[in-house]
Short mmCIF file of C-alpha atoms and ligand atoms in Angstrom, two decimals:
data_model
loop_
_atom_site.label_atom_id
_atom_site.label_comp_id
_atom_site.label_asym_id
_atom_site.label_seq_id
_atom_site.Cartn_x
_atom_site.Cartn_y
_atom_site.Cartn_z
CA UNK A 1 -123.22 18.14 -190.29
CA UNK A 2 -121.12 16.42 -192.93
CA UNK A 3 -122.96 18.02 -195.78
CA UNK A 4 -122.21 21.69 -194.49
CA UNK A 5 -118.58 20.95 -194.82
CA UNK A 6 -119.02 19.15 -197.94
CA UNK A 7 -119.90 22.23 -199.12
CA UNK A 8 -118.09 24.54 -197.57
CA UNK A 9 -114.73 22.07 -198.63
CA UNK A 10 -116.13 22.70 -201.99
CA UNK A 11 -116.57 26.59 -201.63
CA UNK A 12 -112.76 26.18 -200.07
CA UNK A 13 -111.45 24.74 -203.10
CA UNK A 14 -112.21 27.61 -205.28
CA UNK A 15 -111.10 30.68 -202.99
CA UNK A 16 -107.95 28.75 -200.98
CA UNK A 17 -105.59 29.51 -203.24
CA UNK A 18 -106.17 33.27 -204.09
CA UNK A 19 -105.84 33.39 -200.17
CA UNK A 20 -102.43 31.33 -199.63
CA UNK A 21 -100.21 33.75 -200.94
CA UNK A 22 -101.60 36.59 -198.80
CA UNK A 23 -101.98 33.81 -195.68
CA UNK A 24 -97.90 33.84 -196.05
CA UNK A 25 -97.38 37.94 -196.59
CA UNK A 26 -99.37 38.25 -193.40
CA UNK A 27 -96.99 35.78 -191.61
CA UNK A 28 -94.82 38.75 -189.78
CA UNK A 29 -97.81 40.63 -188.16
CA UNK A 30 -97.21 37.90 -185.13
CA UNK A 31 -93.80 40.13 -184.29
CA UNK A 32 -97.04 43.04 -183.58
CA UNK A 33 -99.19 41.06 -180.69
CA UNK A 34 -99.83 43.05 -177.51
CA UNK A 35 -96.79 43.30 -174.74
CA UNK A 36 -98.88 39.81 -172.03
CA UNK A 37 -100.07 38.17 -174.92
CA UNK A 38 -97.15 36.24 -176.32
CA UNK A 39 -97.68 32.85 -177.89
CA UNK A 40 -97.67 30.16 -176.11
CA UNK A 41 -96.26 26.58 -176.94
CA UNK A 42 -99.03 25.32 -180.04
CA UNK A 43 -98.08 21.95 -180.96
CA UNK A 44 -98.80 21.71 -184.96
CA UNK A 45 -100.12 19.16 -186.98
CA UNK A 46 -96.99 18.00 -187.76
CA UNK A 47 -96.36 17.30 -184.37
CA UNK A 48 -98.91 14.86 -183.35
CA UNK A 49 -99.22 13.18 -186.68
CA UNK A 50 -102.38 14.76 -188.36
CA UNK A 51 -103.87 12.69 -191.21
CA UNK A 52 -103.72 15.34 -194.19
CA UNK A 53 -107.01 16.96 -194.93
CA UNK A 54 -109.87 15.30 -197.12
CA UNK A 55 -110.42 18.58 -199.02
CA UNK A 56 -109.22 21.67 -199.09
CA UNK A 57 -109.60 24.39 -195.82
CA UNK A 58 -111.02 27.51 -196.39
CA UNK A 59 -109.15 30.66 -195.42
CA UNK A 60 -111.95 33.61 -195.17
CA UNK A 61 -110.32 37.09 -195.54
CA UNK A 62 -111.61 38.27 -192.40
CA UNK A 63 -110.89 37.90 -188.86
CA UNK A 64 -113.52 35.86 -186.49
CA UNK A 65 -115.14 38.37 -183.77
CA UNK A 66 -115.62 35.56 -181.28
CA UNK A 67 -113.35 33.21 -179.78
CA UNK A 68 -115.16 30.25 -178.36
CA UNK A 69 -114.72 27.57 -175.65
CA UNK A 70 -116.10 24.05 -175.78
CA UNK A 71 -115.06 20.63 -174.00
CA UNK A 72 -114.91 17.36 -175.82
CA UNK A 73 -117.06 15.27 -173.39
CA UNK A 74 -114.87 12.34 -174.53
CA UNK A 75 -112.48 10.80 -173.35
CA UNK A 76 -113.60 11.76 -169.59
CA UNK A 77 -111.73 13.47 -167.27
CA UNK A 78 -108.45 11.71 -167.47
CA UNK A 79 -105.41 11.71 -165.00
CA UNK A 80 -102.85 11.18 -167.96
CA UNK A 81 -101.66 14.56 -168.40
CA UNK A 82 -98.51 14.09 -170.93
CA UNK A 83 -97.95 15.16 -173.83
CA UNK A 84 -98.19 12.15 -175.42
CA UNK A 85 -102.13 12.31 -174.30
CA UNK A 86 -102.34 15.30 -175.52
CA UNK A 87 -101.16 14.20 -178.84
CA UNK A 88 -103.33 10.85 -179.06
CA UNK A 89 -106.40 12.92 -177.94
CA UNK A 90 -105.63 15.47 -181.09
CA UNK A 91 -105.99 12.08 -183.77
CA UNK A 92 -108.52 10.70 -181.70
CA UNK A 93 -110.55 13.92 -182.13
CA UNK A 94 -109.97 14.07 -186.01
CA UNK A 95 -110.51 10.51 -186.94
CA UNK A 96 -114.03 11.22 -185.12
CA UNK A 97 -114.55 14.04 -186.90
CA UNK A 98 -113.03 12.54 -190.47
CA UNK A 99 -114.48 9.17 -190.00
CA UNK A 100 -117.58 9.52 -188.15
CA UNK A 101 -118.94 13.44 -188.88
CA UNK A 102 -117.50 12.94 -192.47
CA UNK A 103 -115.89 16.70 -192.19
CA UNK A 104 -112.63 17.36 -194.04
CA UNK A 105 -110.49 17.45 -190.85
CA UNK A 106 -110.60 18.35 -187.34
CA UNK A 107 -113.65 20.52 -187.17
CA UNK A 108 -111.89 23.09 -184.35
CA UNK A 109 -108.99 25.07 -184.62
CA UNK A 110 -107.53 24.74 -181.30
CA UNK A 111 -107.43 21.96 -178.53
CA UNK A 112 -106.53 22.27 -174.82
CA UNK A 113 -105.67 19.10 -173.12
CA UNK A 114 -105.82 18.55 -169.29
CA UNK A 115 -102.46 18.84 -168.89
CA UNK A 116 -102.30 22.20 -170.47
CA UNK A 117 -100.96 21.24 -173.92
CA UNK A 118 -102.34 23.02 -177.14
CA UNK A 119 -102.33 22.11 -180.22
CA UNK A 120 -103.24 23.05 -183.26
CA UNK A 121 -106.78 21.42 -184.95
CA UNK A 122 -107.48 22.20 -188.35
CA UNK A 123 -104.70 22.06 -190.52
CA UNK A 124 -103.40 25.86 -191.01
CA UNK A 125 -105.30 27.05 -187.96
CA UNK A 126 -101.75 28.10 -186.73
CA UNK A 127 -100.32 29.85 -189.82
CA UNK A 128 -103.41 32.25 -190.53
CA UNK A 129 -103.84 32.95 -186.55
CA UNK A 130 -100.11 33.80 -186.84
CA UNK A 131 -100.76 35.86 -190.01
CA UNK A 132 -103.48 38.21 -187.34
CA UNK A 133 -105.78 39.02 -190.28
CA UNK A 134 -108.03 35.91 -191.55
CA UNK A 135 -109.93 33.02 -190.22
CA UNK A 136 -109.97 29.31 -190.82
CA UNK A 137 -113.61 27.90 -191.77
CA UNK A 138 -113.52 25.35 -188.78
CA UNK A 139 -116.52 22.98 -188.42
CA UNK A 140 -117.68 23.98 -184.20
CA UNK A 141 -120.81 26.42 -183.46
CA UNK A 142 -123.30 25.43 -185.62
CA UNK A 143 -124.78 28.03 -188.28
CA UNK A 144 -121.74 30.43 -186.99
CA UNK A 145 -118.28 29.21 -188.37
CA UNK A 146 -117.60 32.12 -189.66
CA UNK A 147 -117.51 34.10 -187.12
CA UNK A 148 -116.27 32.21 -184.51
CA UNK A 149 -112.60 30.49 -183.43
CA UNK A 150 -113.14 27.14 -181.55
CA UNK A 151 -110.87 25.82 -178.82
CA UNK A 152 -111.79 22.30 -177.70
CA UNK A 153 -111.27 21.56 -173.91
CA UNK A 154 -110.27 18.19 -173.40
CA UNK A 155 -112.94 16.95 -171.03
CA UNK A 156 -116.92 17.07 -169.59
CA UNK A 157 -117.57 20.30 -167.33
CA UNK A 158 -121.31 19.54 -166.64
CA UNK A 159 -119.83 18.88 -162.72
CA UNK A 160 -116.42 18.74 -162.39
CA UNK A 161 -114.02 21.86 -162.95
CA UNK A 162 -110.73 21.75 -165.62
CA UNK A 163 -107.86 21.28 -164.13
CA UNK A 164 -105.51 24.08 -163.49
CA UNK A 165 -103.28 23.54 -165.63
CA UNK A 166 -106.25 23.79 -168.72
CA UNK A 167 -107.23 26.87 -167.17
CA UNK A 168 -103.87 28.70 -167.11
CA UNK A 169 -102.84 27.28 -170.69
CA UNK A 170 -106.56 28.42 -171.76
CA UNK A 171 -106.25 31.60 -170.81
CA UNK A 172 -102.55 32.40 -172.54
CA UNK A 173 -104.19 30.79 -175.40
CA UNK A 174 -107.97 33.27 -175.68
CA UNK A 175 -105.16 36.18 -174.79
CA UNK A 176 -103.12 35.11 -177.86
CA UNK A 177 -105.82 34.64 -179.68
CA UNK A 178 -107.85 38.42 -178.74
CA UNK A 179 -104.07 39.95 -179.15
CA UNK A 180 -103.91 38.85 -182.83
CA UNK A 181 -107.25 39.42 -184.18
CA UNK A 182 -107.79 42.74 -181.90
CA UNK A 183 -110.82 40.87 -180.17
CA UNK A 184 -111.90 42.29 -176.79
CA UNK A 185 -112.94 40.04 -173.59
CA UNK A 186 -116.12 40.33 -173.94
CA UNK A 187 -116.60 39.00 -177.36
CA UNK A 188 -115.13 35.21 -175.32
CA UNK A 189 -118.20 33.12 -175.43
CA UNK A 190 -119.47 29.38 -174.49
CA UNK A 191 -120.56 27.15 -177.36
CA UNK A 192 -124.13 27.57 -175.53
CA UNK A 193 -124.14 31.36 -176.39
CA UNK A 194 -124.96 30.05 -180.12
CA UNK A 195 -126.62 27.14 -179.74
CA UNK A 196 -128.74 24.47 -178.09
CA UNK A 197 -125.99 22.56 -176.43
CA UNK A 198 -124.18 21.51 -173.03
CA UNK A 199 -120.99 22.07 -174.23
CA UNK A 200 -118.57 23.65 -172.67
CA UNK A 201 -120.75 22.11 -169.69
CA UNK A 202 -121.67 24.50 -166.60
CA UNK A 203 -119.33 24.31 -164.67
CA UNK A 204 -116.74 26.03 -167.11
CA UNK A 205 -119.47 28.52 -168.92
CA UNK A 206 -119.69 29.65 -165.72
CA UNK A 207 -115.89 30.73 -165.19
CA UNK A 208 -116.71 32.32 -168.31
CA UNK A 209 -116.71 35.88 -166.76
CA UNK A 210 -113.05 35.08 -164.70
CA UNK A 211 -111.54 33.89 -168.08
CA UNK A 212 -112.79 37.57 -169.53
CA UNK A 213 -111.47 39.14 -166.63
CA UNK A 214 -108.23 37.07 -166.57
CA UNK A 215 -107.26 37.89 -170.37
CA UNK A 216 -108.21 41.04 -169.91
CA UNK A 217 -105.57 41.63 -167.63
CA UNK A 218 -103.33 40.01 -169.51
CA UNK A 219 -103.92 42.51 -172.25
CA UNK A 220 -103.82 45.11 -170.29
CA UNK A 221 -107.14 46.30 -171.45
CA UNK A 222 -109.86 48.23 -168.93
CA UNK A 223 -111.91 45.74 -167.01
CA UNK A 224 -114.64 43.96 -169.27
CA UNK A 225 -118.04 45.64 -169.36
CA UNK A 226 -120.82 43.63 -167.05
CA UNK A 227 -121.76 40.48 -168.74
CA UNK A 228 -124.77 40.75 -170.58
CA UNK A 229 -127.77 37.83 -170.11
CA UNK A 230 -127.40 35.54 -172.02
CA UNK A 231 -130.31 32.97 -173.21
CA UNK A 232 -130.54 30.30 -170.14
CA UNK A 233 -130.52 26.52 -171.73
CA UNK A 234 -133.39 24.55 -170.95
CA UNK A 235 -133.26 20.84 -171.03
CA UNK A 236 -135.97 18.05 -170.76
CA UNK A 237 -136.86 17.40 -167.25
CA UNK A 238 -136.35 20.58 -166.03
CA UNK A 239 -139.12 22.82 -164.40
CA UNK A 240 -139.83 26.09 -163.26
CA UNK A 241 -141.01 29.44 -164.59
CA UNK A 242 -138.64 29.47 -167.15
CA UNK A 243 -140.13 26.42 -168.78
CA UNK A 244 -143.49 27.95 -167.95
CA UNK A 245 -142.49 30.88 -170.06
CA UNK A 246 -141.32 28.86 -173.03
CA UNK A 247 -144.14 27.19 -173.49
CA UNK A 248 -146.63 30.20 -173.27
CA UNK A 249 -144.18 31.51 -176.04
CA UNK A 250 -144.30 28.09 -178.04
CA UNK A 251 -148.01 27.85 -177.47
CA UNK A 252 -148.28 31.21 -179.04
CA UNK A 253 -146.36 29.75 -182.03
CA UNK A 254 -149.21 27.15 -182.55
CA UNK A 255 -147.22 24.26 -180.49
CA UNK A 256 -149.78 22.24 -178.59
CA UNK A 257 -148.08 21.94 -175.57
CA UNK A 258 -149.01 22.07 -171.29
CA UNK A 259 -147.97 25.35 -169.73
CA UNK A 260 -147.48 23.54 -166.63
CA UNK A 261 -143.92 24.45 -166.30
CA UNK A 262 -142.66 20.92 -166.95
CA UNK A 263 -140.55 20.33 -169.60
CA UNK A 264 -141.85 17.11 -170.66
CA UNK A 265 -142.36 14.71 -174.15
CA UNK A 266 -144.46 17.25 -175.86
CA UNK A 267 -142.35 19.82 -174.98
CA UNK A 268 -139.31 18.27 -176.43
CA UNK A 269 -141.41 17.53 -179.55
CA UNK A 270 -141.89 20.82 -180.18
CA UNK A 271 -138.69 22.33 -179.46
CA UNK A 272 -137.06 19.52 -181.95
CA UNK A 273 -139.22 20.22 -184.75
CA UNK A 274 -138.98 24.12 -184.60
CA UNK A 275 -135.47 22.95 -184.28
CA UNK A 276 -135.74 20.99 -187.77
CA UNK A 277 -138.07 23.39 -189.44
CA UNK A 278 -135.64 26.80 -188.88
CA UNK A 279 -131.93 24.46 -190.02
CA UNK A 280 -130.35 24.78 -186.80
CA UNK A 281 -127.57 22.84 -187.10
CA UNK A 282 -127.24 20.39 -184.17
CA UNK A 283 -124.48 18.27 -183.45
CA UNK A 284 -122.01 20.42 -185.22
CA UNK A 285 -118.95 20.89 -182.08
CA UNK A 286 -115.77 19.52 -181.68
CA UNK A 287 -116.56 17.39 -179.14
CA UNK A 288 -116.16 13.36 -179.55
CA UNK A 289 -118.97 12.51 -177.90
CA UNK A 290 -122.50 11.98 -179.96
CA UNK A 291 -124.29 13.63 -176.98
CA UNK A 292 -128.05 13.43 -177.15
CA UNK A 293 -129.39 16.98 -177.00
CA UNK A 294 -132.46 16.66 -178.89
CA UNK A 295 -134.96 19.15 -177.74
CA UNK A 296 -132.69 21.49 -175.67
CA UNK A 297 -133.90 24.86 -175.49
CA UNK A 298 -131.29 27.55 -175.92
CA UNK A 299 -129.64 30.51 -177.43
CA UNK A 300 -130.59 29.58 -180.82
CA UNK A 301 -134.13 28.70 -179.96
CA UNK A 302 -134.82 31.66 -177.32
CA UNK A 303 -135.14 33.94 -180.77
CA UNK A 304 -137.72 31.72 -182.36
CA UNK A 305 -140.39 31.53 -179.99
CA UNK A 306 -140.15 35.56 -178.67
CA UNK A 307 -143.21 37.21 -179.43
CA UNK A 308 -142.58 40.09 -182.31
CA UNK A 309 -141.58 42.78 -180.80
CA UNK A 310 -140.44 41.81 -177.52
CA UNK A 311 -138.22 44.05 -175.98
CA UNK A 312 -134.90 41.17 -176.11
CA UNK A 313 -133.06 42.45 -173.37
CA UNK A 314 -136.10 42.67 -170.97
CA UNK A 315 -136.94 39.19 -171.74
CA UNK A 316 -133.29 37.80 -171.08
CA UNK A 317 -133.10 39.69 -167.75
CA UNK A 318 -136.86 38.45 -166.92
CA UNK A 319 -135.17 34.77 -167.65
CA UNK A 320 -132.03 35.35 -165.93
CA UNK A 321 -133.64 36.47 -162.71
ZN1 LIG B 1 -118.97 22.75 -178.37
#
């Protein structure tokens, strides 16, 4: 959503510089992170050429409380895994996000290639994570960015799993990450735990609960509490008594739609509009890929249609078994 960051680069531009003197005081706290959570190898902006920013970033004196794992659909599933990729998939992202999304720079702060190389996103992403006690506005879960650090994993996980390389440099990376900013395994989340979207595709939401478990070892912290449900994503064409239930729910909200369990046209209509008609921000990730998603039923939806004063945790396990 270019406009968001229009604004928000115009929000930045008043507070940035009140914040870059403290963003460089902070700078030592890194010399505190956790014994297992060390930095790994973050290749900066510098290093893969970044184009400078359109505007300025906003630093937000806070920290984020979730860290957040997406994949960039585009360019595929590709066998190059050198540096050099990794690099040319970093400009690639950010001249689609500059160019095409109109945002002020890269719009997450962290990328993941399939060869395990990280580097940084949006500019300063590395400095204030460094720093331990602020947050980079990034441009990645719709109507959350500030409350959430984005890591882009190069690649579509609808079917296919990461490679293992992206999974062992992803986990140093969320353990760096919950080491700095204090954040505990269980606040590690899918783009899909915010919003109507694929992304980080099911394959890897679904290691979700191992990459918990595997930083949380590396932190030496007590195993991660069960997972709670989460809001299943429904998508047009799918069917079943979770569809059913939607559209009792969306029926109840006036929506003239079958409660035939098929999620079909009207359906779609209706989720899109209620979409529209609450801003939910669509569209806003750091993946390349212009993904049509129009209609999909998820986390950000699930809230909209519950009856008042439905009991949310019933209803989630109701959907989840
Ligand atoms: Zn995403």
């Amino acid at each position: 959503m270019a406009d968001f960051d229009r604004r928000t680069a115009l929000k930045g531009g008043l507070t940035v510089s009140a914040v870059g003197l403290l963003g460089t005081t902070t700078f030592s706290a890194a010399a505190v992170a956790a014994p297992g959570a060390s930095e790994p190898k973050i290749h900066d902006t510098a290093a893969w050429g970044a184009r400078p920013p359109n505007g300025a970033i906003e630093v937000q004196n806070h920290k984020p409380t979730y860290i957040v794992v997406h994949h960039t659909v585009d360019p595929g599933n590709v066998t190059d895994y050198t540096l050099e990729h990794a690099y040319w998939a970093s400009r690639s992202i950010q001249n689609f996000h500059m160019d095409t999304r109109g945002w002020v720079d890269s719009g997450q702060q962290f990328t993941n290639s399939r060869g395990g190389h990280i580097t940084e996103g949006r500019h300063r992403s590395l400095e204030i994570l460094r720093g331990g006690t602020q947050h980079v506005l990034g441009a990645n879960v719709g109507n959350n960015n500030s409350t959430c650090i984005g890591i882009e994993n190069e690649g579509l996980y609808s079917k296919e799993d990461v490679t293992p390389a992206l999974w062992d440099s992803l986990v140093k990376m969320v353990a760096y990450i919950a080491s700095q900013y204090g954040i505990s395994p269980e606040f590690i989340k899918g783009h899909r735990d915010f919003n109507s979207t694929e992304c980080p595709g099911t394959v890897l939401y679904d290691r979700l609960p191992e990459l918990r478990t595997a930083v949380g070892s590396l932190l030496g912290s007590a195993s991660p509490k069960a997972d709670l449900p989460e809001w299943p994503l429904l998508k047009p064409g799918d069917t079943g008594p979770r569809v059913r239930t939607a559209q009792e729910l969306l029926r109840a909200r006036g929506f003239a739609v079958p409660v035939d369990g098929l999620f079909g046209q009207s359906t779609k209509d209706a989720v899109t509009a209620l979409a529209a008609r609450n801003g939910l921000e669509r569209d806003l990730c750091g993946a390349t890929a212009a993904t049509d998603e129009a209609g999909f039923l998820g986390s950000d939806v699930w809230p909209l249609i519950m009856r008042p004063g439905t009991d949310t945790r019933a209803l989630k396990a109701q959907l989840a078994g």
